[in-house]
Short mmCIF file of C-alpha atoms (C1' of nucleotides) in Angstrom, two decimals:
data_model
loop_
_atom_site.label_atom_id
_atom_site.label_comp_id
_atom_site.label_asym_id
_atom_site.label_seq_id
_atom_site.Cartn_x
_atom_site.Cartn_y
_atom_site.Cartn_z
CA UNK A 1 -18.29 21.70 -28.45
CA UNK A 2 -17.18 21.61 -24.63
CA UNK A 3 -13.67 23.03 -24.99
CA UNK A 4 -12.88 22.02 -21.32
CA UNK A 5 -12.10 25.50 -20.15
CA UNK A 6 -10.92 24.77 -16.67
CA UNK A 7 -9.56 21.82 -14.77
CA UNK A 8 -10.94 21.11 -11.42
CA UNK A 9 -7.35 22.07 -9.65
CA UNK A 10 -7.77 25.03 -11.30
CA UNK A 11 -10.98 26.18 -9.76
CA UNK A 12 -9.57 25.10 -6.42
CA UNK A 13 -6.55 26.85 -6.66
CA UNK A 14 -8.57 30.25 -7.58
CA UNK A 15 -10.23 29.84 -4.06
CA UNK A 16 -9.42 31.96 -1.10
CA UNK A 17 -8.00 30.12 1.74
CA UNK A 18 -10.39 30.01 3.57
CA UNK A 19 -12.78 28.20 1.56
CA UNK A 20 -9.84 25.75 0.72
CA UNK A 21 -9.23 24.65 4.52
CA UNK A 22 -12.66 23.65 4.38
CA UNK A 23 -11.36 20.38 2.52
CA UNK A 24 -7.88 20.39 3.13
CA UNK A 25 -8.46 20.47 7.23
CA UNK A 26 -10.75 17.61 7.29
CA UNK A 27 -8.89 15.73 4.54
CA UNK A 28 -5.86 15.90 6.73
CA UNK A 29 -7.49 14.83 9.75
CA UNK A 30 -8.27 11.81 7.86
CA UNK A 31 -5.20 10.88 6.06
CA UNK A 32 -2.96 11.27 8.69
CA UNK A 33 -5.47 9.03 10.91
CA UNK A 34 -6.21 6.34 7.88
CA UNK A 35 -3.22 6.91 5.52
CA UNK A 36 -4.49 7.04 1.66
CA UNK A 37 -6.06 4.09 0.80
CA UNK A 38 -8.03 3.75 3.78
CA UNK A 39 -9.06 7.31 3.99
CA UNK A 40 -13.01 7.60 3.24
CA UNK A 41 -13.58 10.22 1.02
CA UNK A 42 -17.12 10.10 1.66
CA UNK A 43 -16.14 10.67 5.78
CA UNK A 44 -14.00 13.83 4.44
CA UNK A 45 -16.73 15.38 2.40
CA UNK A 46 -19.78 14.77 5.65
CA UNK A 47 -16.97 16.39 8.54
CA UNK A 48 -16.42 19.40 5.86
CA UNK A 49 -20.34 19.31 5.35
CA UNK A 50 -19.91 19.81 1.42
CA UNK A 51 -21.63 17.86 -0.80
CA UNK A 52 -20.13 15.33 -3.20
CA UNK A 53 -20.99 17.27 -6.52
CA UNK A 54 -19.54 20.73 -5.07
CA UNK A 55 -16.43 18.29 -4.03
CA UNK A 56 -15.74 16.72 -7.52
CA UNK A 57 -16.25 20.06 -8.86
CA UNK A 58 -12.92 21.31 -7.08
CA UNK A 59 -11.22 17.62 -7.16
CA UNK A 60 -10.60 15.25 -9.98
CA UNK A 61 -10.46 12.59 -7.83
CA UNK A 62 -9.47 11.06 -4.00
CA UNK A 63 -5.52 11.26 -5.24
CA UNK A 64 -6.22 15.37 -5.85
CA UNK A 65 -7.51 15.87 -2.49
CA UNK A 66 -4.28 14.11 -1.04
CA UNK A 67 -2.06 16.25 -3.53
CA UNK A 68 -3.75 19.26 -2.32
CA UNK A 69 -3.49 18.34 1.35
CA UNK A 70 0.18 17.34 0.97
CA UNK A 71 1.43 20.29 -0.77
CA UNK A 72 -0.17 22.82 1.33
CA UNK A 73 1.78 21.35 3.84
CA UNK A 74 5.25 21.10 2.16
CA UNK A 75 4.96 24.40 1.03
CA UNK A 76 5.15 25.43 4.80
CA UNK A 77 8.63 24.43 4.67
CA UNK A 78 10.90 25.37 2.47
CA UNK A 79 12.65 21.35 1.85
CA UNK A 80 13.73 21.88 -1.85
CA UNK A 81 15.54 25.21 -1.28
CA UNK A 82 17.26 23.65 1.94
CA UNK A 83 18.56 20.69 -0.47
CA UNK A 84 19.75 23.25 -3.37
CA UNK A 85 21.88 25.50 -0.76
CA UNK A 86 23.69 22.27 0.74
CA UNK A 87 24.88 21.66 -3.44
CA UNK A 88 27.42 24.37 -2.87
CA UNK A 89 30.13 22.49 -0.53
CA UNK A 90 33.58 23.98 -1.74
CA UNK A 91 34.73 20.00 -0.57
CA UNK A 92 33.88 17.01 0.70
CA UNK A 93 34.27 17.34 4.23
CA UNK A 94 31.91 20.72 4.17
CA UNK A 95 29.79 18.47 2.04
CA UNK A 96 29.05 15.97 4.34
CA UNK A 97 28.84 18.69 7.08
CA UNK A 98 25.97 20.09 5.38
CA UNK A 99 24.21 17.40 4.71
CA UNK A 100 24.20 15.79 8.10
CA UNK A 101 23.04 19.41 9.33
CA UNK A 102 20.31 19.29 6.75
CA UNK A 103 19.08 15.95 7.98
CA UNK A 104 18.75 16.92 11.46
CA UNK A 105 17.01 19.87 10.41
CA UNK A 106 14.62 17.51 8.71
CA UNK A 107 14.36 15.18 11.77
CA UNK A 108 13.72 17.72 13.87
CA UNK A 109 11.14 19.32 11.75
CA UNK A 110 9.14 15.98 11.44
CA UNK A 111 9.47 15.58 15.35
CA UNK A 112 7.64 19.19 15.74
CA UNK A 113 5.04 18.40 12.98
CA UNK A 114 3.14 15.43 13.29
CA UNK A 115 1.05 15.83 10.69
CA UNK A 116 3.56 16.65 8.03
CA UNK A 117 5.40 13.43 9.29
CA UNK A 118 2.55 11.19 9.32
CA UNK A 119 0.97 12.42 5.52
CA UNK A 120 5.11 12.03 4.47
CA UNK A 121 5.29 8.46 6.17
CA UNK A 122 2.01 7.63 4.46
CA UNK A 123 3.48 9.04 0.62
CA UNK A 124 6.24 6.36 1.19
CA UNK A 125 4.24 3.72 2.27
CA UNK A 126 1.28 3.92 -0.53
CA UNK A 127 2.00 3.66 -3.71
CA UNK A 128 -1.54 5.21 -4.89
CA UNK A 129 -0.08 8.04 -2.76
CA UNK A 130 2.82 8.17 -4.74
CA UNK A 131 0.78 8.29 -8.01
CA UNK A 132 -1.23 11.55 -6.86
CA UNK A 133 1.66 12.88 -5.81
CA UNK A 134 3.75 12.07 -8.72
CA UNK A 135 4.77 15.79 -9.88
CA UNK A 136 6.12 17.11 -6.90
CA UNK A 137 7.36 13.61 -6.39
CA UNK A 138 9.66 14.19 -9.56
CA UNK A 139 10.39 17.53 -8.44
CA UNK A 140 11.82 16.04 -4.62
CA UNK A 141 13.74 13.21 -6.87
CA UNK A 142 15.29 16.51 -9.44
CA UNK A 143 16.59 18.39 -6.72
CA UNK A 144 18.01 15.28 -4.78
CA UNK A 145 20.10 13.89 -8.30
CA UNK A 146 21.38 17.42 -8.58
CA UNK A 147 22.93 17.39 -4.96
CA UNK A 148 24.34 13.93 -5.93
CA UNK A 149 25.72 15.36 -9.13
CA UNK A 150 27.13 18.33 -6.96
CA UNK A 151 28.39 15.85 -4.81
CA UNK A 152 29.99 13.97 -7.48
CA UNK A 153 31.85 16.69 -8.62
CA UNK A 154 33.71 17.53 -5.59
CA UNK A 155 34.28 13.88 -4.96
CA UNK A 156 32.03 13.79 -2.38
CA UNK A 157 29.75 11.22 -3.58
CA UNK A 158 30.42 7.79 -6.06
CA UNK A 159 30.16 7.97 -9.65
CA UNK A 160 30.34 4.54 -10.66
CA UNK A 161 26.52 3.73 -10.40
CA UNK A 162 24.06 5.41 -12.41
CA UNK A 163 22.62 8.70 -10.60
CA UNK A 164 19.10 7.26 -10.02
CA UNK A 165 20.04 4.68 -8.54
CA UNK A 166 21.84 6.27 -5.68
CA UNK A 167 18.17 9.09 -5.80
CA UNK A 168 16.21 6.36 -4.96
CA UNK A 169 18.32 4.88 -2.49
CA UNK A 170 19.03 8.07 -0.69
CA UNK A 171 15.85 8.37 -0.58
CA UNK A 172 14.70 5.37 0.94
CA UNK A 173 16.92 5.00 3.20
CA UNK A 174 16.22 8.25 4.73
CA UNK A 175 12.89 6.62 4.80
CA UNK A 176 13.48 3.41 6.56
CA UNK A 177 15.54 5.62 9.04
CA UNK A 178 12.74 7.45 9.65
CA UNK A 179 9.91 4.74 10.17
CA UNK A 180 12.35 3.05 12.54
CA UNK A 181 12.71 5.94 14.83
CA UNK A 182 8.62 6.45 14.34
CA UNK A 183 8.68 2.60 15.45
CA UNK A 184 11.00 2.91 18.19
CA UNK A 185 11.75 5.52 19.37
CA UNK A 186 9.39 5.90 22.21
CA UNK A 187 11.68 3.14 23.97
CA UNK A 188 15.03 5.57 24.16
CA UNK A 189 15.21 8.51 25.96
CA UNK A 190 15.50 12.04 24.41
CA UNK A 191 19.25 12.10 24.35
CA UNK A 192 19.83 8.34 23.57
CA UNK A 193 17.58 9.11 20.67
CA UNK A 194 19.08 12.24 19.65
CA UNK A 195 22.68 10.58 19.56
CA UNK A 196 21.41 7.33 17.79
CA UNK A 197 19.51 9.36 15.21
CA UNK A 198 23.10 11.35 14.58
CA UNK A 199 25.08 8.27 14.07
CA UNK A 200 22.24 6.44 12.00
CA UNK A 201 23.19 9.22 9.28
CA UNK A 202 26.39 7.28 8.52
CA UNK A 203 24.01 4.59 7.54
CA UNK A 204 23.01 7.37 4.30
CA UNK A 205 26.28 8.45 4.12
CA UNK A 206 28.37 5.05 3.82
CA UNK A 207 26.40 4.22 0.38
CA UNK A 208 27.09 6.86 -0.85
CA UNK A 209 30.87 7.72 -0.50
CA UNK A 210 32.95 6.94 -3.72
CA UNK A 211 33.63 3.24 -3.13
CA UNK A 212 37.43 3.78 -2.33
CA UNK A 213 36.29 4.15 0.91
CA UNK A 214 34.53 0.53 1.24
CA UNK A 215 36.88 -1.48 -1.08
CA UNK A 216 39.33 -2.09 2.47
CA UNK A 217 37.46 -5.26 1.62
CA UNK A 218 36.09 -7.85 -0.48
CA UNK A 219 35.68 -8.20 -4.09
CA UNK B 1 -21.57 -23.30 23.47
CA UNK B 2 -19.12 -22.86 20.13
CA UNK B 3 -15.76 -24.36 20.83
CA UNK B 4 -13.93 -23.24 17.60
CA UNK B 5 -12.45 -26.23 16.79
CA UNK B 6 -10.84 -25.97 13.80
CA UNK B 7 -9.68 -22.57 12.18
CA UNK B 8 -10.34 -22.33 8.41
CA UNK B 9 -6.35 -22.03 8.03
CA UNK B 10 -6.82 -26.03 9.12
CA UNK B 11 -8.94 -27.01 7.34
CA UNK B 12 -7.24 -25.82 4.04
CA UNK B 13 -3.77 -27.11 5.18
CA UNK B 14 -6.32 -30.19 5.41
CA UNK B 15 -7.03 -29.93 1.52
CA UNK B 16 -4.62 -32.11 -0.97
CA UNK B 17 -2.50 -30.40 -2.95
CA UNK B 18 -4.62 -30.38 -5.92
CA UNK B 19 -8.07 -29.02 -4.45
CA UNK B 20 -5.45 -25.61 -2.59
CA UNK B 21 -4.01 -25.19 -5.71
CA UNK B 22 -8.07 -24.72 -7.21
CA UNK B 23 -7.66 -21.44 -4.99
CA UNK B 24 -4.18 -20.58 -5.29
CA UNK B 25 -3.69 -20.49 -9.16
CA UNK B 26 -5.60 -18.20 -9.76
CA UNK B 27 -5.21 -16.07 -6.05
CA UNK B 28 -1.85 -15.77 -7.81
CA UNK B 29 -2.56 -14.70 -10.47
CA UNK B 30 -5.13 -12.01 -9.93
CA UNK B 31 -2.14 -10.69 -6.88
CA UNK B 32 0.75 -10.40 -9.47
CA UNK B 33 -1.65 -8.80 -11.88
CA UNK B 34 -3.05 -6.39 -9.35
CA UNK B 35 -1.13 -5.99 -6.41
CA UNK B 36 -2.80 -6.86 -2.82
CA UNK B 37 -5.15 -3.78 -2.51
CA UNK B 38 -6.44 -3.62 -5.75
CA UNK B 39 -6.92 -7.39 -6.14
CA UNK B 40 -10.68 -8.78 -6.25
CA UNK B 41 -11.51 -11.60 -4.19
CA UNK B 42 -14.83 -12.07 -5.91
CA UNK B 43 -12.80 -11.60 -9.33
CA UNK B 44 -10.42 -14.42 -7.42
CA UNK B 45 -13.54 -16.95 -6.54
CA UNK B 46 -15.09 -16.35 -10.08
CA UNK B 47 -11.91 -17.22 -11.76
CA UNK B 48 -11.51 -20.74 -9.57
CA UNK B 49 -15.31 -21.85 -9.63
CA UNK B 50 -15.65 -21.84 -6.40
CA UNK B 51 -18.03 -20.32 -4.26
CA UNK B 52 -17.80 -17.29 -1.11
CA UNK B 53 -19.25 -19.46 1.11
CA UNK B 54 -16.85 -22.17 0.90
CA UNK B 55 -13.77 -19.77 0.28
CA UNK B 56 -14.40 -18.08 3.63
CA UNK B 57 -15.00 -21.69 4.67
CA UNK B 58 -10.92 -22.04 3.84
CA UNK B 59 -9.68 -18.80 4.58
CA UNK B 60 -10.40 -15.97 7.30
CA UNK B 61 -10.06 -13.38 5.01
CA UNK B 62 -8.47 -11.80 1.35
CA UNK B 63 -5.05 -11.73 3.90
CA UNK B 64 -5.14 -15.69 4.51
CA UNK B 65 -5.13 -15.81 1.19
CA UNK B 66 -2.41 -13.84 -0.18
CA UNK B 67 -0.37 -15.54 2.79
CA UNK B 68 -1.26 -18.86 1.67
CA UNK B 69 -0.68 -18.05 -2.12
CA UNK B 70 3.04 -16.35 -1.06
CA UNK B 71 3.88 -18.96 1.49
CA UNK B 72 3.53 -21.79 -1.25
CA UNK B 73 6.01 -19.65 -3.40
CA UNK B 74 8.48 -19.34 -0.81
CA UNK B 75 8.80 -22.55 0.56
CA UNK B 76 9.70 -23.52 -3.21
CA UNK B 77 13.05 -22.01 -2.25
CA UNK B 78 14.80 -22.64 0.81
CA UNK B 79 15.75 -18.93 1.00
CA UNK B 80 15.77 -19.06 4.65
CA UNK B 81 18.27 -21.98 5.37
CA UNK B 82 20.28 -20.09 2.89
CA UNK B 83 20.36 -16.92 4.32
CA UNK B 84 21.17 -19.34 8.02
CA UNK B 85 24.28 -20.97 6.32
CA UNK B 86 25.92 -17.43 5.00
CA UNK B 87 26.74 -16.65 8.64
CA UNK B 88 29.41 -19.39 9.34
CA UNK B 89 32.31 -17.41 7.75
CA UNK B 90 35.09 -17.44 9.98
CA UNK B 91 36.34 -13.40 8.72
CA UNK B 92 35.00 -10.85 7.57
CA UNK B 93 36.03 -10.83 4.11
CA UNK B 94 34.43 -14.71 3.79
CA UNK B 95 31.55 -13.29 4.96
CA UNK B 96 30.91 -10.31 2.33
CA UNK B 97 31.91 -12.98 -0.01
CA UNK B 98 29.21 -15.39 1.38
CA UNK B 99 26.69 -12.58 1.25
CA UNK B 100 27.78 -11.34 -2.19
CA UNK B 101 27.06 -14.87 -3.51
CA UNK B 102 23.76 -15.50 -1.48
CA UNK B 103 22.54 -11.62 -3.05
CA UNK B 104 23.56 -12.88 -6.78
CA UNK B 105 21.96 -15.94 -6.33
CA UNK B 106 18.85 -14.27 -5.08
CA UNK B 107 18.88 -11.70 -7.88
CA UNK B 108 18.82 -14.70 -10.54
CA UNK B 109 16.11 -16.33 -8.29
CA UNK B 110 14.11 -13.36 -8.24
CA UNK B 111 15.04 -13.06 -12.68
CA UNK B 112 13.78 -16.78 -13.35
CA UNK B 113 10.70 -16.55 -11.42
CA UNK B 114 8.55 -13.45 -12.45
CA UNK B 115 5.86 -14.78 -9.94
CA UNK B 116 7.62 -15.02 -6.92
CA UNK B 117 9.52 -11.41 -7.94
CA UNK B 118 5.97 -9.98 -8.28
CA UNK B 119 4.69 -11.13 -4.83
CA UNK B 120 7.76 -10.13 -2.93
CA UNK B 121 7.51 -6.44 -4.88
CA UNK B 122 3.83 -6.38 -4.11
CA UNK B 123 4.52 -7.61 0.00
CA UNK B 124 7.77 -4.33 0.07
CA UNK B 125 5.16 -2.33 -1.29
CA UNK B 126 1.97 -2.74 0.64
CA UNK B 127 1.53 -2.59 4.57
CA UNK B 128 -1.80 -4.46 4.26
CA UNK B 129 0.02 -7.21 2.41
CA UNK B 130 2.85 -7.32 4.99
CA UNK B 131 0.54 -7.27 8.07
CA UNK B 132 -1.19 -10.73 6.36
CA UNK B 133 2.58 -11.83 6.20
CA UNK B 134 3.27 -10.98 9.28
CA UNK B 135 4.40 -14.12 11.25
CA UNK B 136 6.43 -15.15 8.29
CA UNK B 137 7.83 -12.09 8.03
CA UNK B 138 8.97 -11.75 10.91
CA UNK B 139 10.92 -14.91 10.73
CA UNK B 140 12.82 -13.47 7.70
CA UNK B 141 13.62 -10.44 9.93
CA UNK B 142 15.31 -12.95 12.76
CA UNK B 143 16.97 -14.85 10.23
CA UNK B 144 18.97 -11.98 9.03
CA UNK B 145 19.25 -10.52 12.66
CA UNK B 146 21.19 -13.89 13.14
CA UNK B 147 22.74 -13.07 10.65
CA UNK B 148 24.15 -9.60 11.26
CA UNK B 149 24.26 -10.76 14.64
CA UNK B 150 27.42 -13.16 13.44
CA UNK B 151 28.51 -10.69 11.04
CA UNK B 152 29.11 -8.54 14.28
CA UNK B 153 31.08 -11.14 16.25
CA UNK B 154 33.71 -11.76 13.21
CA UNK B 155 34.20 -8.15 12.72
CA UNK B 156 32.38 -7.88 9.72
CA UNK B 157 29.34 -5.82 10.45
CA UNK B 158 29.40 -2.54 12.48
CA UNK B 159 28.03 -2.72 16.00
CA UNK B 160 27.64 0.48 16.95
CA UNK B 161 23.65 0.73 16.11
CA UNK B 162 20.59 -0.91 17.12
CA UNK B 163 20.62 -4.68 15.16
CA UNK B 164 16.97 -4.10 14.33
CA UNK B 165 17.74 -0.96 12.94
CA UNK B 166 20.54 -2.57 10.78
CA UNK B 167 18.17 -5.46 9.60
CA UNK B 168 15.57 -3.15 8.28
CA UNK B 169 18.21 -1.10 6.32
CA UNK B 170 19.32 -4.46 4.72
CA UNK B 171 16.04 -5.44 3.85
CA UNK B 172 14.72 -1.88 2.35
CA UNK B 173 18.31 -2.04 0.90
CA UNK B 174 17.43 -5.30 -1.24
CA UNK B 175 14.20 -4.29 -2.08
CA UNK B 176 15.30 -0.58 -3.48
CA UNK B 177 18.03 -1.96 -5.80
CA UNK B 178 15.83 -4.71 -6.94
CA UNK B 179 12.77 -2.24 -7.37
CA UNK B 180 15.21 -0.18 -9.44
CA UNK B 181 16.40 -2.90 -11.63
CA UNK B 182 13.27 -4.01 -12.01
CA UNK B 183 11.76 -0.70 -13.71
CA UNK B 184 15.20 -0.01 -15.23
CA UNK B 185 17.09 -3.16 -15.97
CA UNK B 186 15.47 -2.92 -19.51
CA UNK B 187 17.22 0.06 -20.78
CA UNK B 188 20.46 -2.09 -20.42
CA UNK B 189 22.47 -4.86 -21.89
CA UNK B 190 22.06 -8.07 -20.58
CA UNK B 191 25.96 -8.06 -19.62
CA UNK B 192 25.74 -4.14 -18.28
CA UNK B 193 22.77 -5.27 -16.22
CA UNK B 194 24.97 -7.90 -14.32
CA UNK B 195 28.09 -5.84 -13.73
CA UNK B 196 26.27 -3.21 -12.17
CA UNK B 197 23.94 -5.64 -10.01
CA UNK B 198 26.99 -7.10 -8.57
CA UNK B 199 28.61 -3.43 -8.12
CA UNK B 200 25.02 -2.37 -6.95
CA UNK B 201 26.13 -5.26 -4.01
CA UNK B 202 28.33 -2.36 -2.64
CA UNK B 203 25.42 -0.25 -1.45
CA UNK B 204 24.38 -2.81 1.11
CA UNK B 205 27.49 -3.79 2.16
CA UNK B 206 28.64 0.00 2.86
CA UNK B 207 25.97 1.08 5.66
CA UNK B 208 26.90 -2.19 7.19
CA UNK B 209 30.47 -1.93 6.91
CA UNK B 210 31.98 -1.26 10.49
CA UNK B 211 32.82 2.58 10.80
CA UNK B 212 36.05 2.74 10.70
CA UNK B 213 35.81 2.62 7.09
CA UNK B 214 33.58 5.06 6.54
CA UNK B 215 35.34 7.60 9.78
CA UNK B 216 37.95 9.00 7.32
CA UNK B 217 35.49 11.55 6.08
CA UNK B 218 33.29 13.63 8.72
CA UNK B 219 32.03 13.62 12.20
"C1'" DA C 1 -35.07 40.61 -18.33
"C1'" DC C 2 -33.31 36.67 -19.86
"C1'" DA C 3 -30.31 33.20 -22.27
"C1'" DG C 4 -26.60 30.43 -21.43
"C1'" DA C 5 -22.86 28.97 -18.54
"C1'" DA C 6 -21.10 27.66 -14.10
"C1'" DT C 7 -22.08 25.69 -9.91
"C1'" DT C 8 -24.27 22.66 -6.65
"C1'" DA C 9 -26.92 18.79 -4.06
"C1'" DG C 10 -27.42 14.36 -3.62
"C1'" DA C 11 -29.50 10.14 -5.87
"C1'" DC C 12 -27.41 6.70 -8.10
"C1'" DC C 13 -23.94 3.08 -9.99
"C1'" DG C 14 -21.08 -1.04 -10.05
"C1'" DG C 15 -17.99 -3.27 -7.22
"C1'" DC C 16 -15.73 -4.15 -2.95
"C1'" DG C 17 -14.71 -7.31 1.41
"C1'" DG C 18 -17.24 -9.73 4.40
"C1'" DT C 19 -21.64 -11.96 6.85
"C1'" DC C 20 -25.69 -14.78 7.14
"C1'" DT C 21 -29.11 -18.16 6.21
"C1'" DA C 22 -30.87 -21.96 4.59
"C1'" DA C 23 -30.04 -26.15 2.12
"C1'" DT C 24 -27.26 -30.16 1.70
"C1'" DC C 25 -23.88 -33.48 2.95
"C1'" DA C 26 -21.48 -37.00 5.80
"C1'" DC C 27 -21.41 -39.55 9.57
"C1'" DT C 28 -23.01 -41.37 13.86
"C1'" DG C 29 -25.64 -44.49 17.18
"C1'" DG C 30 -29.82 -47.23 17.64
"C1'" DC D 1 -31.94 -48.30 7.48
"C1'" DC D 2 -32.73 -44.31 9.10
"C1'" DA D 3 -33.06 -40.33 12.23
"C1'" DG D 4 -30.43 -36.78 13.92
"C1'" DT D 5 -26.57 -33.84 14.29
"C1'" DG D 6 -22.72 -31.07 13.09
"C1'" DA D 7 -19.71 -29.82 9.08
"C1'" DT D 8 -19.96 -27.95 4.66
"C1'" DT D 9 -21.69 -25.21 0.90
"C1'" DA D 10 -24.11 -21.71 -2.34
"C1'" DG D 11 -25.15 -17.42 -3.01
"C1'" DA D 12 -28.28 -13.58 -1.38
"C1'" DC D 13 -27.33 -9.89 1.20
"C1'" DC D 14 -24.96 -5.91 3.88
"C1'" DG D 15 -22.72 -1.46 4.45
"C1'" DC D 16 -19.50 1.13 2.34
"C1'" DC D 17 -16.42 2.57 -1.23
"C1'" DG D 18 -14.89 5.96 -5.18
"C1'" DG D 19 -16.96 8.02 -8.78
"C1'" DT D 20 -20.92 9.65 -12.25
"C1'" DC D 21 -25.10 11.93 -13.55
"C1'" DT D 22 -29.05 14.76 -13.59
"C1'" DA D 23 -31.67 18.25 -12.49
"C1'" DA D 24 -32.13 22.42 -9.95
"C1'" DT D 25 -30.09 26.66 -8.79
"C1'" DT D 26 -27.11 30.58 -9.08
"C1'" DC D 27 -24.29 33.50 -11.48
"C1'" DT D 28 -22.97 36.56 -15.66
"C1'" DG D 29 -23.08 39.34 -19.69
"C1'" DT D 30 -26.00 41.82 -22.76
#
DNA sequence: ACAGAATTAGACCGGCGGTCTAATCACTGG
DNA sequence: CCAGTGATTAGACCGCCGGTCTAATTCTGT
């Protein structure tokens, strides 16, 4: 009768830290260098020198190790409460404000923390990644419909397409914004880049405006 | 001394149409089912009859083949010429109505052939798939560069960002709304589903939109 | 002290993409 | 007609992958 007491994210969690980074440090190393897919679990296990049985006993599977090694690092940063406190814009204009603020916040974090950038860059590129990291995955989509919804309200943001549609492509966008700077940046200099990267918010913003604002033409 | 005269790429373009297809019926197959990743080439060779010697005698590697399999499907539809004759508008609002048309007709494209939707989700998805599409690829990127490029010189497109930039907004644009349609276009009515593709139009058009009609709010 | 549960090491599994060898085929010049 | 030579072909083989299993060991409660 093996009632399946504990799961192995459970035993993990109930770790000290300590014994944790012995995973999550090499795991890191690796995923940032090799992104998900490519990542050798077996090369994570022989740089932590553990042993696969003592490994399997703490994950369920490659996908855990990556949710561990993400969310240690998101945690470090405290994203969703930044996104709730920019919901409470008396008006547009302060809307907007925020959330340009909030996205240079977030640029500039990912330009100081390479490793954060490259495991985030790697979520949006791998779906498999996205899978292992579906639950907090949910959690980032939650808390970016309710800003919308906020948004909404104050007539900040359209309303006539459905909620998770604009989610998803707030979301990407802010992704393919990223990837390009990643891409090509290195060719601008530090103020050029800093300027462009302030402008290319319009690019999240214009989408996103109630349509009134784009009907000057067409249709 | 080993010349390397002929590249295994030649020697299948070599093949009639009849012994390629032996390989790329079921390379199709097994990629829409699977993605690239997770696809099997051995799975792939078993399902054609054919052996690994002479499949790597036809193709350098699993990437040749997805590229061959894709590159069949889209020269089925002359997407690029398309995409070439949207930018001869002579204004702006001609143009949006060009592109408006050329995006409808490539949603109902993309709705008639499940195949050819599944490969182009599976090549937005997966970096390893887009590297083995590369050259191609890249040639979709310049045609809509062009494209933007004459968008710009009628007024119609901003111009105050890199084009690059621009072209890979577009593109993750497209591929977001049609990724979102695709896992949610079932939960609507056939009519529904068509009014809010061709509203859904509206979120491409607005980041491109020159910013004057976006300045009244912000900055 | 000792039974039973939790933990651990690492051999093992099927399958992967890709390479290699040895046999066969097709075509040439004599 | 055939010997010889390079292109073609089958499939055994390689190293590695993520994941499972077993058997030994270490803990824990009585």
């Amino acid at each position: 009768m093996p009632t399946e007491t504990t799961t192995p994210r459970q035993r993990f969690e109930a770790l000290d830290e300590q014994t944790q980074a012995r995973w999550l440090v090499p795991a890191e190393a690796e995923f940032c260098e090799h992104g998900f897919e490519k990542a050798s679990l077996n090369r994570i296990i022989a740089r932590a020198g553990e042993s696969k049985g003592r490994t399997y006993h703490y994950f369920a599977d490659k996908g855990a190790l990556f949710c561990a090694t993400l969310e240690r690092r998101v945690r470090q940063c405290d994203f969703l409460d930044q996104v709730s406190e920019a919901a409470s814009a008396p008006n547009a204009t302060g809307y907007w404000l925020e959330l340009g603020a909030l996205c240079a916040r977030l640029t500039k974090m990912l330009q100081g923390d390479d490793r954060l950038a490259s495991l985030l860059r790697t979520l949006h590129r791998e779906s498999a990644a996205q899978q292992s990291f579906a639950e907090p995955l949910a959690a980032i989509r939650g808390a970016i419909d309710d800003l919308l919804v906020a948004g909404q309200s104050i007539g900040a943001v359209r309303d006539d397409l459905p909620i998770t549609l604009l989610t998803e492509v707030a979301l990407n966008l802010i992704a393919t914004v990223d990837r390009w700077f990643a891409l090509n940046g290195s060719t601008l200099s530090e103020d050029a880049e800093a300027a462009l990267s302030q402008r290319a918010f319009l690019l999240l913003m214009a989408p996103l405006l109630p349509s009134q604002f784009t009907e000057g033409i067409s249709l």
